Structure formats: structure tokens, C-alpha cells
PDB file of C-alpha atoms in Angstrom:
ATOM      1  CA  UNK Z   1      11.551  10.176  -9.603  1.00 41.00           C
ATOM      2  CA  UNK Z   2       9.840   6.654  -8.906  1.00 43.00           C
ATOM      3  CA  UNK Z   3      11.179   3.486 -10.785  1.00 42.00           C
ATOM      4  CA  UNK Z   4       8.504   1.928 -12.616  1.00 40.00           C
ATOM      5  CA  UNK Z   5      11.102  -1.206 -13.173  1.00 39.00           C
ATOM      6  CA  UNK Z   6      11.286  -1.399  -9.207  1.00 38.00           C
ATOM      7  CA  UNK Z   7       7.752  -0.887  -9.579  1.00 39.00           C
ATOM      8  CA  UNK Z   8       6.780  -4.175 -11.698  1.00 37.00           C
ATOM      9  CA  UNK Z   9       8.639  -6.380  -8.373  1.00 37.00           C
ATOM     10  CA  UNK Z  10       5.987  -5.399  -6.185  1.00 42.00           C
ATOM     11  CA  UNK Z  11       3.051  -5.258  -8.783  1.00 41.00           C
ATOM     12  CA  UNK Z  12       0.832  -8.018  -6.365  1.00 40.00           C
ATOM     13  CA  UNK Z  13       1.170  -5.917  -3.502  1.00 43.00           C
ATOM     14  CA  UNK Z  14       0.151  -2.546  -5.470  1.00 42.00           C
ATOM     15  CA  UNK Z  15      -2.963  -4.417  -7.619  1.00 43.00           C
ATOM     16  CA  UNK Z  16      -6.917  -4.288  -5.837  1.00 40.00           C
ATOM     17  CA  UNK Z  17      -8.618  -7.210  -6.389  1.00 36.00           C
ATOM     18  CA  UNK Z  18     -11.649  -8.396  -4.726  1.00 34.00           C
ATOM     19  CA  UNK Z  19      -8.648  -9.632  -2.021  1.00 36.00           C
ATOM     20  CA  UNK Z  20      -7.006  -8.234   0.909  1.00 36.00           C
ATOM     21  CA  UNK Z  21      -4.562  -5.626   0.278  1.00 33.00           C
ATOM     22  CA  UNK Z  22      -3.378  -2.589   1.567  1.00 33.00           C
ATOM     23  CA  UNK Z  23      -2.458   1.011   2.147  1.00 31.00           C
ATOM     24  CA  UNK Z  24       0.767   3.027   3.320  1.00 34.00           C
ATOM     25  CA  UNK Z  25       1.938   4.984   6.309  1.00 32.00           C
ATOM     26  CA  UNK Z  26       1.747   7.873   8.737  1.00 33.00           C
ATOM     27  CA  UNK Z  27       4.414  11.243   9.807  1.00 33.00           C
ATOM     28  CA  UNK Z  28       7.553  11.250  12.687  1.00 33.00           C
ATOM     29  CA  UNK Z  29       5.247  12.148  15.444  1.00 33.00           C
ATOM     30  CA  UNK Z  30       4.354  10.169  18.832  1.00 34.00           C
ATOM     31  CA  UNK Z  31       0.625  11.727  18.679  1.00 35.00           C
ATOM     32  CA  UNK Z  32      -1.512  11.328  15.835  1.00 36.00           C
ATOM     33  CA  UNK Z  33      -1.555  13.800  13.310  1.00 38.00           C
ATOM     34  CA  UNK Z  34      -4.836  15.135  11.251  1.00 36.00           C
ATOM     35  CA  UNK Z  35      -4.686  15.455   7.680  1.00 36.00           C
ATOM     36  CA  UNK Z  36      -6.717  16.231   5.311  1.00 35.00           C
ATOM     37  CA  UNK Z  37      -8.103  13.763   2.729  1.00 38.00           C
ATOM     38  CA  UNK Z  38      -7.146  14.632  -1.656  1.00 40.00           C
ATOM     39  CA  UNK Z  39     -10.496  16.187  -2.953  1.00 36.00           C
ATOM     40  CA  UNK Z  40     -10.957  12.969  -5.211  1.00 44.00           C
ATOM     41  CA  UNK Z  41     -11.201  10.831  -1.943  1.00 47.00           C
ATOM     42  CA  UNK Z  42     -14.797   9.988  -1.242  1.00 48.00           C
ATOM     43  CA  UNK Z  43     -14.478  11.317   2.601  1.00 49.00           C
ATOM     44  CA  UNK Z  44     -12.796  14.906   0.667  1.00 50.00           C
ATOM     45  CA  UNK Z  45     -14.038  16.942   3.249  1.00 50.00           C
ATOM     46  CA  UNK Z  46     -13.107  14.754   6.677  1.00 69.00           C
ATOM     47  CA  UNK Z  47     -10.677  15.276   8.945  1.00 84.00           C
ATOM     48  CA  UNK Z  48      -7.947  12.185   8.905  1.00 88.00           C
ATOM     49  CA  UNK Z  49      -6.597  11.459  12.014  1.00 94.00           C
ATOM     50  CA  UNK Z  50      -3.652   9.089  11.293  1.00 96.00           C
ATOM     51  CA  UNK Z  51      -2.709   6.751  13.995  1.00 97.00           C
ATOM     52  CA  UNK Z  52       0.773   7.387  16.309  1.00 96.00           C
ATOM     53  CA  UNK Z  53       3.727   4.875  16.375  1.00 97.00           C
ATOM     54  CA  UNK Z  54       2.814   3.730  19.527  1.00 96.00           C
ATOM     55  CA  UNK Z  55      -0.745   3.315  18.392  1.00 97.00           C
ATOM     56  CA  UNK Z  56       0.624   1.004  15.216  1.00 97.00           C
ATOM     57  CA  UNK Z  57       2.946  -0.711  17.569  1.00 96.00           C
ATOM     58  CA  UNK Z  58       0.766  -1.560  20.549  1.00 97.00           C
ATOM     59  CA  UNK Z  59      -1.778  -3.026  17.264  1.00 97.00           C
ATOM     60  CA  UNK Z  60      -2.151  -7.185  17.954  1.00 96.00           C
ATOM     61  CA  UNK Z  61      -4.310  -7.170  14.321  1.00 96.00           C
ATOM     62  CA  UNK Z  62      -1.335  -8.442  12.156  1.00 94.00           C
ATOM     63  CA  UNK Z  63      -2.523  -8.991   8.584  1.00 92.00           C
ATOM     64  CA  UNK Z  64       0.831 -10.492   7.229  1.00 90.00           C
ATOM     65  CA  UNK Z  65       2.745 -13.431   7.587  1.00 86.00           C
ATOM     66  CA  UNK Z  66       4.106 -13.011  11.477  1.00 84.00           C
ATOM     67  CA  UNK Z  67       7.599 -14.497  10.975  1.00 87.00           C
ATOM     68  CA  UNK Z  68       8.384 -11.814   8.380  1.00 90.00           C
ATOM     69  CA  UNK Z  69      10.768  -9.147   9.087  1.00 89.00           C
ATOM     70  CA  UNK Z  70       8.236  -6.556   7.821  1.00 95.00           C
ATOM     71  CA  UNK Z  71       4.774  -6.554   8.829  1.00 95.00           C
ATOM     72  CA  UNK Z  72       1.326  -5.019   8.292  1.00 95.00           C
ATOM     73  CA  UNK Z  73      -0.622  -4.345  11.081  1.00 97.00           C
ATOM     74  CA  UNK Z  74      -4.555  -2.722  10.928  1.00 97.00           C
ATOM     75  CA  UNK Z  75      -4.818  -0.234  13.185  1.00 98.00           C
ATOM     76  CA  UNK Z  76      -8.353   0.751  14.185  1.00 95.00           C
ATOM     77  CA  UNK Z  77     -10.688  -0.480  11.205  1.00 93.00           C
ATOM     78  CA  UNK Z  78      -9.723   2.570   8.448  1.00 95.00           C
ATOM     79  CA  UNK Z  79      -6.095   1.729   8.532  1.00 97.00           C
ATOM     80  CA  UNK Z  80      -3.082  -0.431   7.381  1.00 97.00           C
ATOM     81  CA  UNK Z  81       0.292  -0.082   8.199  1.00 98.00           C
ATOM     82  CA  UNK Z  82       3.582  -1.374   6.725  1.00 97.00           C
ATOM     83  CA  UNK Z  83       6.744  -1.032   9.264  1.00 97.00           C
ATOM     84  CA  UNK Z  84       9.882  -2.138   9.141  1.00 96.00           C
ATOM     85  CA  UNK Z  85      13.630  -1.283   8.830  1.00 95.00           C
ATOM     86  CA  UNK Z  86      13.704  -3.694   5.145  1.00 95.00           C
ATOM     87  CA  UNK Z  87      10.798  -1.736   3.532  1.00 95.00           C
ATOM     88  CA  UNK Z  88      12.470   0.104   0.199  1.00 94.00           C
ATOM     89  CA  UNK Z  89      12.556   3.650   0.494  1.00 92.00           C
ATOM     90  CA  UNK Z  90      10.770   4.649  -2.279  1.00 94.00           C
ATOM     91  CA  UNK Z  91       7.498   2.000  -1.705  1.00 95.00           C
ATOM     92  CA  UNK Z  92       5.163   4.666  -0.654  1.00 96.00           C
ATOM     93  CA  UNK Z  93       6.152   7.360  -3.258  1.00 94.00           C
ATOM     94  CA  UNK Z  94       6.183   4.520  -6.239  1.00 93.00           C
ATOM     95  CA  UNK Z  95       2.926   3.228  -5.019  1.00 94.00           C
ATOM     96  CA  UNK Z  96       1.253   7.160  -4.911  1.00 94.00           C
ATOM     97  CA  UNK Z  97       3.261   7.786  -8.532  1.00 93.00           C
ATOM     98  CA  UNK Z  98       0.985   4.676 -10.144  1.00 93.00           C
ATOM     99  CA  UNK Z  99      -1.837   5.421  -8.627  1.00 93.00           C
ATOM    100  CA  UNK Z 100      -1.468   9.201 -10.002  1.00 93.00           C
ATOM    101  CA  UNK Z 101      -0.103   8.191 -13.475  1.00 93.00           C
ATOM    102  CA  UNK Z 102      -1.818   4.937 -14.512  1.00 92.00           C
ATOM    103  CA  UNK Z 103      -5.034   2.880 -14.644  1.00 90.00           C
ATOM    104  CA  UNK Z 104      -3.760   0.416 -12.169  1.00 90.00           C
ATOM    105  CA  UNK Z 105      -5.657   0.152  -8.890  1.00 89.00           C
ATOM    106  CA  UNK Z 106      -3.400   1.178  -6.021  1.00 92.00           C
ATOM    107  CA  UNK Z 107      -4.411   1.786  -2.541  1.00 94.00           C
ATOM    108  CA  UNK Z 108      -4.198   4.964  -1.228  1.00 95.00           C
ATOM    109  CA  UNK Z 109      -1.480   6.235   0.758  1.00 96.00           C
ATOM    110  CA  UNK Z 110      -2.102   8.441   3.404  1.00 96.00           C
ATOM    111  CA  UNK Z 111       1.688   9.310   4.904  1.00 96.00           C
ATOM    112  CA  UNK Z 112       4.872   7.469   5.452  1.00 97.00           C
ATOM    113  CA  UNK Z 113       8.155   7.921   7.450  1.00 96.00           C
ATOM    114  CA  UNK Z 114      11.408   6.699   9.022  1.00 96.00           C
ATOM    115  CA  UNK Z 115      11.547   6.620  12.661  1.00 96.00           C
ATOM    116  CA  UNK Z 116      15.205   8.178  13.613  1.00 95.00           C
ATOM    117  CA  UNK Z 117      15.143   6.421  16.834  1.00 95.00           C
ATOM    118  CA  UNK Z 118      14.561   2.908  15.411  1.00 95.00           C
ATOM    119  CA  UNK Z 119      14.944   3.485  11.699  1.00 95.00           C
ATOM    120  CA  UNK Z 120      12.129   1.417  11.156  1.00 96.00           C
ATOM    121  CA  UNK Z 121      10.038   2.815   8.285  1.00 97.00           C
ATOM    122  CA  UNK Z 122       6.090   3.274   8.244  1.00 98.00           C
ATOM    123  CA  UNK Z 123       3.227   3.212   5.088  1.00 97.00           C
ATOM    124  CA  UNK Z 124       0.272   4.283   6.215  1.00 97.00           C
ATOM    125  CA  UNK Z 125      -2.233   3.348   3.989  1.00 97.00           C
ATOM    126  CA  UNK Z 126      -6.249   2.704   3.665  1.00 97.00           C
ATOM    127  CA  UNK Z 127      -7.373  -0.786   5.261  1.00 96.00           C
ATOM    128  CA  UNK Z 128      -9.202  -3.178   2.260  1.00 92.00           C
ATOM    129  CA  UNK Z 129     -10.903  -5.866   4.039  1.00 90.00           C
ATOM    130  CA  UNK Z 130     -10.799  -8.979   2.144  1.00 87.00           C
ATOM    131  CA  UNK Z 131      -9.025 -12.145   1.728  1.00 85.00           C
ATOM    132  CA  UNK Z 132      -5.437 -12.514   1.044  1.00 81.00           C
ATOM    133  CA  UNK Z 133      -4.926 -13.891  -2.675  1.00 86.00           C
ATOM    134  CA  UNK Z 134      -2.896 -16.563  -2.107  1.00 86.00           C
ATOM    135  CA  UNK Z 135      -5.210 -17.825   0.798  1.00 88.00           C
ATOM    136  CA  UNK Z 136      -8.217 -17.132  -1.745  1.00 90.00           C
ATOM    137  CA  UNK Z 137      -6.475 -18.837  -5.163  1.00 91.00           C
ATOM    138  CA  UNK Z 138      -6.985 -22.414  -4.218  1.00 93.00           C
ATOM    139  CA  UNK Z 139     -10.636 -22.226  -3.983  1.00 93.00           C
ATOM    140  CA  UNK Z 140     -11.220 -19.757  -6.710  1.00 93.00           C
ATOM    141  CA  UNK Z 141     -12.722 -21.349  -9.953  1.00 94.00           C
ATOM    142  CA  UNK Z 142     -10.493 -21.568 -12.955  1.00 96.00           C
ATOM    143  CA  UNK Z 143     -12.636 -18.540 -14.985  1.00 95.00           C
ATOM    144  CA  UNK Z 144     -11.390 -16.288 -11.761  1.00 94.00           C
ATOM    145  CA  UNK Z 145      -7.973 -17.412 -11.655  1.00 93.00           C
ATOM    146  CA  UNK Z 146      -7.610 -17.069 -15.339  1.00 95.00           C
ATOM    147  CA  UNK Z 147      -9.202 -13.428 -15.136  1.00 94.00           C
ATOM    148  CA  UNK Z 148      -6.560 -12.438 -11.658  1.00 92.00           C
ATOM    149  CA  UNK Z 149      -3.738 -13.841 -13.556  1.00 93.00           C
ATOM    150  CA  UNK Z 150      -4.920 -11.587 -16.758  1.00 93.00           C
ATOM    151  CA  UNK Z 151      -4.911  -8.793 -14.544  1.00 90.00           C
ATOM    152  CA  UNK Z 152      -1.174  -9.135 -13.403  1.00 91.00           C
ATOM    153  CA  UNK Z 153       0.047 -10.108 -16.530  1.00 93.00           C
ATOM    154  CA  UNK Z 154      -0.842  -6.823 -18.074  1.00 93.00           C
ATOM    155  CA  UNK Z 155       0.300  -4.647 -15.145  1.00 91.00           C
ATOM    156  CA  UNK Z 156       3.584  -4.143 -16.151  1.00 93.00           C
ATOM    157  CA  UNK Z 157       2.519  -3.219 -19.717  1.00 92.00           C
ATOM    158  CA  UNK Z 158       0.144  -0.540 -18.287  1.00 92.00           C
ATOM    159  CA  UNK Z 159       3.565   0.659 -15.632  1.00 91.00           C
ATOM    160  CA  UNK Z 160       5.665   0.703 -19.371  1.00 91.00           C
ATOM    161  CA  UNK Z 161       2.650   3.461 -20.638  1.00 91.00           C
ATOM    162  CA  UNK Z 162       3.556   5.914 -18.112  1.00 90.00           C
ATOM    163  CA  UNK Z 163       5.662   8.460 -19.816  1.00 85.00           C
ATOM    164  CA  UNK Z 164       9.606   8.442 -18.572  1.00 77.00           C
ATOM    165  CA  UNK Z 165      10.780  12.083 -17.197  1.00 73.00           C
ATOM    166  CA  UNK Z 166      13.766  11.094 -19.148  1.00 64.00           C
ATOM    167  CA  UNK Z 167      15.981  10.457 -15.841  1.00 60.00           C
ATOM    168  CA  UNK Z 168      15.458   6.606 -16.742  1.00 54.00           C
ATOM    169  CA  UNK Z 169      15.664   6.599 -20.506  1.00 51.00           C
ATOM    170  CA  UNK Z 170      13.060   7.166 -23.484  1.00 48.00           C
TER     171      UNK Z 170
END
């Protein structure tokens, strides 16, 4: 059962704005695997061929801050992918359990894994082109910060709506 608590630290990275962000991961396989896309997907009848590890690790297109430990790379122009061994384990699943059981925008996760050999972990998730938001917030005028910082302020109250199982209280 997801954490909506653990949830509210990563609320930025899980929130669509008109910004760069984006999507989650890909199976334990060194040749890429087809899936199919959920029937509310706009493509619900395409074939998804997820990238390979050694497609997402020969990727140069690094969308995140390179001296990170954990990176996000785009691999061909559909996808972005978060690896590395610090990612929490539950990311993926929390990120598909808001995105199933809220109004708050969440990009779509397509698979996600743990290598054995490396342990690194993998999100593979839908590429949103855009600008990052805290490259974008400096020139942004004050109605559009005031209506992004609206936005995150009431993400957590929306995460508090979704009804607990009962495993983490009322």
C-alpha cells in the first residue's frame, strides 16, 4: 500500500505544469519489451516498445542535474527514465497510486525495476517536453508564480482526500 505522507515529499516531481517533468521506468530485460498502453491512454491501441537498459544507459540526453546521484535521462523522444541505486522503492507505485486515486496530474508510468546485477533501479515514464520549473520561475510573472505556488500548496490536501485502506490509520 503506497504512503501518501511519503507521497507529499516528492509532490514537485509528481505535479504537470506547463514545465518539464517526467515519467517512470521499464522491466529486467536487456531487449526492449512491448507493452501494451491502459485503454484510457490516448495511443490505447499501440504497441509500446519500452527502451532496454543498455538503450537508457548508452542515452547522452540527461534532463537532470548531472552531478546528482540519480538521474533522468530521455531516451528516444516518447520516453523518460529515472535510474539509480537511491531512488525509493515505492516512487513508481506511489506515483501510479495518485494518478489512479486523485485529481492530481501525474505522469504516466509505463514500467519500473531493479537491476540485480547493479541494483540500480529504473522508472520508465512518458517524456513531457518543457522547461524545468525552477529554470522557468525567475522569469515567470508574479500572477503565474502565485497560480504554480497555489497549485502545490493544495496538493497535499487533495493526497489527504484519498481514502486510507486502514494499514496507515483513519
Amino acid at each position: 500500500m503506497p504512503c501518501t505522507g511519503h507521497l507529499a515529499l516528492h509532490l514537485t516531481a509528481l505535479l504537470v505544469f506547463p514545465i518539464r517533468v517526467h515519467r517512470q521506468f521499464h522491466p529486467l530485460i536487456s531487449n526492449p519489451q512491448s507493452i501494451t498502453s491502459s485503454s484510457t491512454d490516448k495511443m490505447a491501441d499501440e504497441r509500446i516498445v519500452l527502451p532496454s537498459i543498455a538503450e537508457i544507459e548508452a542515452s547522452t540526453d540527461i534532463l537532470s542535474d548531472p552531478s546528482r546521484s540519480v538521474k533522468v535521462v530521455r531516451v528516444r523522444e516518447r520516453f523518460a527514465v529515472k535510474v539509480g541505486t537511491s531512488i525509493a522503492p515505492l516512487e513508481a507505485e506511489n506515483m501510479q497510486f495518485v494518478a489512479a486515486n486523485s485529481k492530481i496530474p501525474v505522469i504516466k508510468v509505463h514500467d519500473h525495476f531493479v537491476d540485480p546485477e547493479t541494483q540500480k533501479r529504473y522508472i520508465i515514464m512518458d517524456h513531457v517536453p518543457g522547461t524545468d520549473l525552477q529554470k522557468l520561475a525567475p522569469s515567470l510573472p508574479e500572477n503565474q508564480k502565485k497560480t504554480v505556488s497555489k497549485r502545490i500548496r493544495e496538493a497535499p490536501d487533495e493526497l489527504r482526500r484519498i481514502p486510507s485502506k486502514g494499514i496507515l490509520g483513519t
